[in-house]
CSV table of C-alpha atoms and ligand atoms in Angstrom, one decimal:
chain,number,residue,atom,x,y,z
A,9,MET,CA,59.3,48.6,-50.3
A,10,ILE,CA,61.2,49.2,-47.3
A,11,SER,CA,64.7,49.0,-46.9
A,12,LYS,CA,66.4,46.1,-46.5
A,13,LYS,CA,68.0,47.2,-43.3
A,14,LYS,CA,64.5,47.8,-42.5
A,15,ALA,CA,63.5,44.2,-42.9
A,16,LEU,CA,66.1,42.5,-41.2
A,17,GLU,CA,64.8,44.5,-38.3
A,18,MET,CA,61.6,43.2,-39.1
A,19,LEU,CA,62.6,39.3,-39.5
A,20,ASP,CA,64.9,40.1,-36.5
A,21,VAL,CA,61.4,40.6,-33.9
A,22,ILE,CA,59.8,37.7,-35.7
A,23,ASP,CA,63.3,35.7,-35.3
A,24,GLY,CA,62.6,36.5,-31.3
A,25,MET,CA,59.2,35.5,-31.5
A,26,PHE,CA,60.0,32.2,-32.8
A,27,PRO,CA,62.8,31.0,-31.7
A,28,ASP,CA,62.4,27.1,-32.3
A,29,ALA,CA,60.3,27.4,-35.5
A,30,GLU,CA,61.0,24.2,-37.1
A,31,CYS,CA,58.9,22.0,-40.0
A,32,GLU,CA,55.9,20.7,-38.4
A,33,LEU,CA,55.5,18.0,-41.2
A,34,VAL,CA,56.4,14.5,-38.9
A,35,HIS,CA,58.4,12.5,-41.6
A,36,GLU,CA,61.6,10.1,-40.6
A,37,ASN,CA,63.5,10.3,-43.4
A,38,PRO,CA,63.4,12.4,-46.8
A,39,PHE,CA,60.9,10.1,-48.4
A,40,GLU,CA,58.6,10.0,-46.1
A,41,LEU,CA,59.5,14.0,-46.3
A,42,THR,CA,58.9,14.5,-49.8
A,43,ILE,CA,55.7,12.5,-49.7
A,44,ALA,CA,54.6,14.7,-47.0
A,45,VAL,CA,55.7,18.2,-48.6
A,46,LEU,CA,54.0,16.9,-51.8
A,47,LEU,CA,50.8,16.7,-50.0
A,48,SER,CA,51.0,19.9,-48.4
A,49,ALA,CA,50.4,21.8,-50.9
A,50,GLN,CA,46.6,24.1,-50.2
A,51,CYS,CA,46.6,21.7,-47.0
A,52,THR,CA,47.0,22.4,-42.9
A,53,ASP,CA,50.6,20.3,-41.7
A,54,VAL,CA,48.0,19.2,-39.1
A,55,LEU,CA,45.9,17.4,-41.8
A,56,VAL,CA,48.9,16.1,-44.0
A,57,ASN,CA,50.3,14.6,-40.5
A,58,LYS,CA,47.0,13.1,-39.4
A,59,VAL,CA,46.8,11.3,-43.0
A,60,THR,CA,51.0,10.2,-42.9
A,61,LYS,CA,50.6,8.9,-39.4
A,62,SER,CA,48.6,5.7,-41.4
A,63,LEU,CA,50.2,6.0,-45.0
A,64,PHE,CA,53.9,5.7,-43.7
A,65,ASN,CA,52.8,3.0,-41.7
A,66,LYS,CA,51.0,0.9,-44.5
A,67,TYR,CA,54.3,2.4,-47.0
A,68,ASN,CA,57.3,2.3,-46.3
A,69,THR,CA,59.5,2.2,-50.2
A,70,PRO,CA,59.0,3.1,-53.4
A,71,GLU,CA,57.9,0.3,-54.8
A,72,ASP,CA,55.1,-0.1,-51.9
A,73,TYR,CA,53.6,2.2,-53.1
A,74,LEU,CA,53.2,0.9,-56.7
A,75,GLU,CA,52.1,-2.5,-55.2
A,76,VAL,CA,48.6,-1.1,-55.1
A,77,SER,CA,46.3,0.6,-57.5
A,78,LEU,CA,45.9,4.3,-58.6
A,79,GLU,CA,42.6,4.0,-56.5
A,80,GLU,CA,43.7,2.8,-53.7
A,81,LEU,CA,46.2,5.3,-52.8
A,82,GLN,CA,43.5,7.6,-53.8
A,83,GLU,CA,41.5,6.0,-51.0
A,84,ASP,CA,44.2,6.3,-48.3
A,85,ILE,CA,44.6,10.0,-48.8
A,86,ARG,CA,41.0,10.8,-49.4
A,87,SER,CA,40.9,13.4,-47.2
A,88,ILE,CA,43.3,15.5,-48.5
A,89,GLY,CA,42.0,17.8,-50.9
A,90,LEU,CA,43.7,17.6,-54.7
A,91,TYR,CA,44.1,13.7,-53.7
A,92,ARG,CA,43.3,12.2,-57.1
A,93,ASN,CA,46.2,14.8,-58.6
A,94,LYS,CA,48.6,14.1,-55.6
A,95,ALA,CA,48.3,9.7,-56.0
A,96,LYS,CA,49.3,9.9,-59.0
A,97,ASN,CA,51.9,12.1,-58.9
A,98,ILE,CA,52.8,10.3,-55.7
A,99,GLN,CA,52.8,7.0,-57.6
A,100,LYS,CA,54.8,8.9,-60.9
A,101,LEU,CA,57.7,9.9,-58.0
A,102,CYS,CA,58.1,6.3,-57.3
A,103,GLN,CA,58.2,5.4,-60.6
A,104,SER,CA,60.8,7.8,-61.5
A,105,LEU,CA,62.9,7.1,-57.9
A,106,ILE,CA,63.1,3.3,-59.4
A,107,GLU,CA,64.1,4.3,-62.7
A,108,ASN,CA,66.1,6.9,-62.2
A,109,PHE,CA,67.7,7.0,-58.6
A,110,ASN,CA,67.8,4.2,-57.7
A,111,GLY,CA,65.0,4.5,-55.5
A,112,ILE,CA,66.4,7.2,-53.8
A,113,ILE,CA,65.7,10.7,-52.8
A,114,PRO,CA,67.9,12.4,-55.3
A,115,SER,CA,69.8,15.5,-53.5
A,116,THR,CA,70.7,18.2,-55.8
A,117,HIS,CA,67.4,20.9,-56.2
A,118,GLN,CA,67.4,19.7,-60.7
A,119,GLU,CA,67.1,16.0,-59.5
A,120,LEU,CA,64.5,17.2,-57.7
A,121,GLU,CA,63.0,19.2,-59.9
A,122,SER,CA,62.5,16.3,-62.5
A,123,LEU,CA,60.3,14.2,-60.1
A,124,ALA,CA,56.1,14.5,-60.7
A,125,GLY,CA,54.7,16.7,-58.1
A,126,VAL,CA,57.9,18.4,-57.0
A,127,GLY,CA,58.5,22.0,-58.1
A,128,ARG,CA,60.7,24.3,-56.5
A,129,LYS,CA,59.4,24.9,-53.2
A,130,THR,CA,59.2,21.1,-52.7
A,131,ALA,CA,62.9,20.9,-53.9
A,132,ASN,CA,63.6,23.5,-51.3
A,133,VAL,CA,62.0,22.4,-48.3
A,134,VAL,CA,63.5,19.0,-48.6
A,135,MET,CA,66.8,20.3,-49.6
A,136,SER,CA,66.9,22.3,-46.3
A,137,VAL,CA,65.4,19.8,-44.0
A,138,ALA,CA,66.6,16.6,-45.2
A,139,PHE,CA,69.7,18.0,-46.1
A,140,GLY,CA,70.7,20.8,-44.7
A,141,GLU,CA,71.1,22.9,-47.7
A,142,PRO,CA,70.4,27.0,-46.3
A,143,SER,CA,66.8,27.2,-48.5
A,144,LEU,CA,64.4,29.4,-48.8
A,145,ALA,CA,61.5,27.8,-49.8
A,146,VAL,CA,58.3,30.4,-50.3
A,147,ASP,CA,54.9,29.3,-49.4
A,148,THR,CA,51.8,30.6,-49.1
A,149,HIS,CA,52.2,32.3,-45.3
A,150,VAL,CA,56.0,33.2,-46.7
A,151,GLU,CA,54.5,35.1,-49.5
A,152,ARG,CA,51.5,37.1,-47.3
A,153,VAL,CA,53.9,37.8,-44.3
A,154,SER,CA,56.5,39.4,-47.1
A,155,LYS,CA,54.0,41.6,-48.7
A,156,ARG,CA,52.4,42.6,-45.9
A,157,LEU,CA,55.4,43.8,-44.7
A,158,GLY,CA,56.3,45.7,-47.1
A,159,ILE,CA,59.1,43.9,-47.7
A,160,CYS,CA,58.2,42.5,-51.1
A,161,ARG,CA,55.7,44.7,-53.7
A,162,ILE,CA,52.7,43.1,-53.7
A,163,LYS,CA,52.8,42.3,-57.2
A,164,ASP,CA,55.7,40.1,-56.9
A,165,ASN,CA,56.1,36.4,-57.9
A,166,VAL,CA,56.7,33.5,-56.1
A,167,ARG,CA,60.0,33.7,-57.4
A,168,GLN,CA,60.6,37.6,-56.8
A,169,VAL,CA,59.4,36.9,-53.3
A,170,GLU,CA,62.5,34.8,-52.9
A,171,ASP,CA,64.9,36.3,-54.5
A,172,ARG,CA,64.0,39.4,-52.5
A,173,LEU,CA,64.0,37.5,-49.1
A,174,CYS,CA,67.2,36.0,-50.0
A,175,SER,CA,69.3,39.1,-51.2
A,176,ILE,CA,68.3,40.6,-47.5
A,177,ILE,CA,68.8,37.7,-45.5
A,178,PRO,CA,72.7,36.0,-44.7
A,179,ARG,CA,72.4,32.5,-46.0
A,180,SER,CA,73.2,31.0,-43.1
A,181,ARG,CA,69.8,32.2,-41.3
A,182,TRP,CA,67.7,31.2,-44.9
A,183,THR,CA,66.0,28.1,-43.3
A,184,LYS,CA,65.3,29.2,-40.2
A,185,SER,CA,63.9,32.5,-41.6
A,186,HIS,CA,61.8,30.3,-43.7
A,187,HIS,CA,60.4,28.0,-40.7
A,188,GLN,CA,60.1,31.6,-38.9
A,189,LEU,CA,58.0,33.5,-41.4
A,190,ILE,CA,55.6,30.0,-41.4
A,191,PHE,CA,55.0,30.4,-38.1
A,192,PHE,CA,54.5,33.9,-37.9
A,193,GLY,CA,52.0,33.6,-40.1
A,194,ARG,CA,50.5,30.3,-39.4
A,195,TYR,CA,49.9,31.9,-36.1
A,196,HIS,CA,50.6,35.4,-35.6
A,197,CYS,CA,50.1,36.9,-39.2
A,198,ILE,CA,47.0,34.6,-40.0
A,199,ALA,CA,45.8,35.3,-43.3
A,200,ARG,CA,42.0,35.9,-42.2
A,201,LYS,CA,42.5,37.6,-39.1
A,202,PRO,CA,46.1,39.2,-38.3
A,203,LYS,CA,46.8,40.0,-34.7
A,204,CYS,CA,47.6,43.1,-35.5
A,205,GLU,CA,46.9,44.6,-32.0
A,206,VAL,CA,49.3,43.2,-30.4
A,207,CYS,CA,51.5,42.4,-33.3
A,208,PRO,CA,55.3,44.2,-32.8
A,209,LEU,CA,55.6,45.5,-35.9
A,210,LEU,CA,52.6,47.5,-36.3
A,211,ASN,CA,54.2,50.4,-36.7
A,212,ASP,CA,56.6,50.0,-39.6
A,213,CYS,CA,53.8,47.3,-41.2
A,214,ARG,CA,52.1,48.4,-44.3
A,215,GLU,CA,49.2,46.2,-44.3
A,216,GLY,CA,48.7,46.9,-40.0
A,217,GLN,CA,48.9,50.7,-40.9
A,218,LYS,CA,46.3,50.4,-43.3
A,219,ARG,CA,43.7,48.3,-41.6
A,220,LEU,CA,44.8,50.7,-38.3
A,221,LYS,CA,43.9,53.8,-41.1
A,222,ALA,CA,40.4,51.8,-42.0
A,223,GLY,CA,39.4,50.8,-38.4
A,224,LEU,CA,39.6,47.6,-38.1
A,225,VAL,CA,42.8,47.4,-35.2
A,226,LYS,CA,41.8,48.6,-32.4
A,227,VAL,CA,44.7,49.3,-30.2
A,228,GLU,CA,44.2,51.0,-27.0
A,229,ALA,CA,45.8,54.4,-26.0
B,330,SF4,FE1,50.2,41.2,-39.7
B,330,SF4,FE2,49.0,43.3,-38.9
B,330,SF4,FE3,51.2,42.7,-37.7
B,330,SF4,FE4,51.0,43.5,-40.2
B,330,SF4,S1,50.6,44.6,-37.9
B,330,SF4,S2,52.9,41.9,-39.6
B,330,SF4,S3,49.7,42.9,-40.9
B,330,SF4,S4,49.7,40.8,-37.4
């Protein structure tokens, strides 16, 4: 693993590349954000936004989601991966919101994680984006980028990646860094085709150097 100092230097470069990174899930309140994040598992934000445009017109409150049959809700989100389970979780989440939280999205990690379909990553996103509490949610982009750069070990699990990043990055920067790492992974260090040729981090990147040696990266002399 690289040193904390080197990791911070890399994160500063990413900060410069994506200074305006922010949550790309369209939402108007914590409830809509929670539904959108739940839908986004193994799915692109672009597709989620397409679906939620009509979904959030039809459903405004937890009660609305419970007034329809499970089949109808499944149909409404059918173009999203794992739609059957996600629809079930949305209805369970709404039920629990009504029974335990007066129909309002709670604002603590523990309460959020008690809701169906809400794990640590979703709770972190909701806490930071909806309630402004610094959090560093680790999604597929954050994990891949952190490992490629050598900030974390390849074998680290999601929680270890989160702990390592949080130990390196000042708390006040957690939320911003979370969005910047996502943008970096989504638009630059792309899963299948990272843009190593034009990457300012190539010299220090573990994965980039591996690709360079393997002849997968052609850099002009
Ligand atoms: Fe990603 Fe390549 Fe840049 Fe490394 S050098 S961060 S693998 S784009």
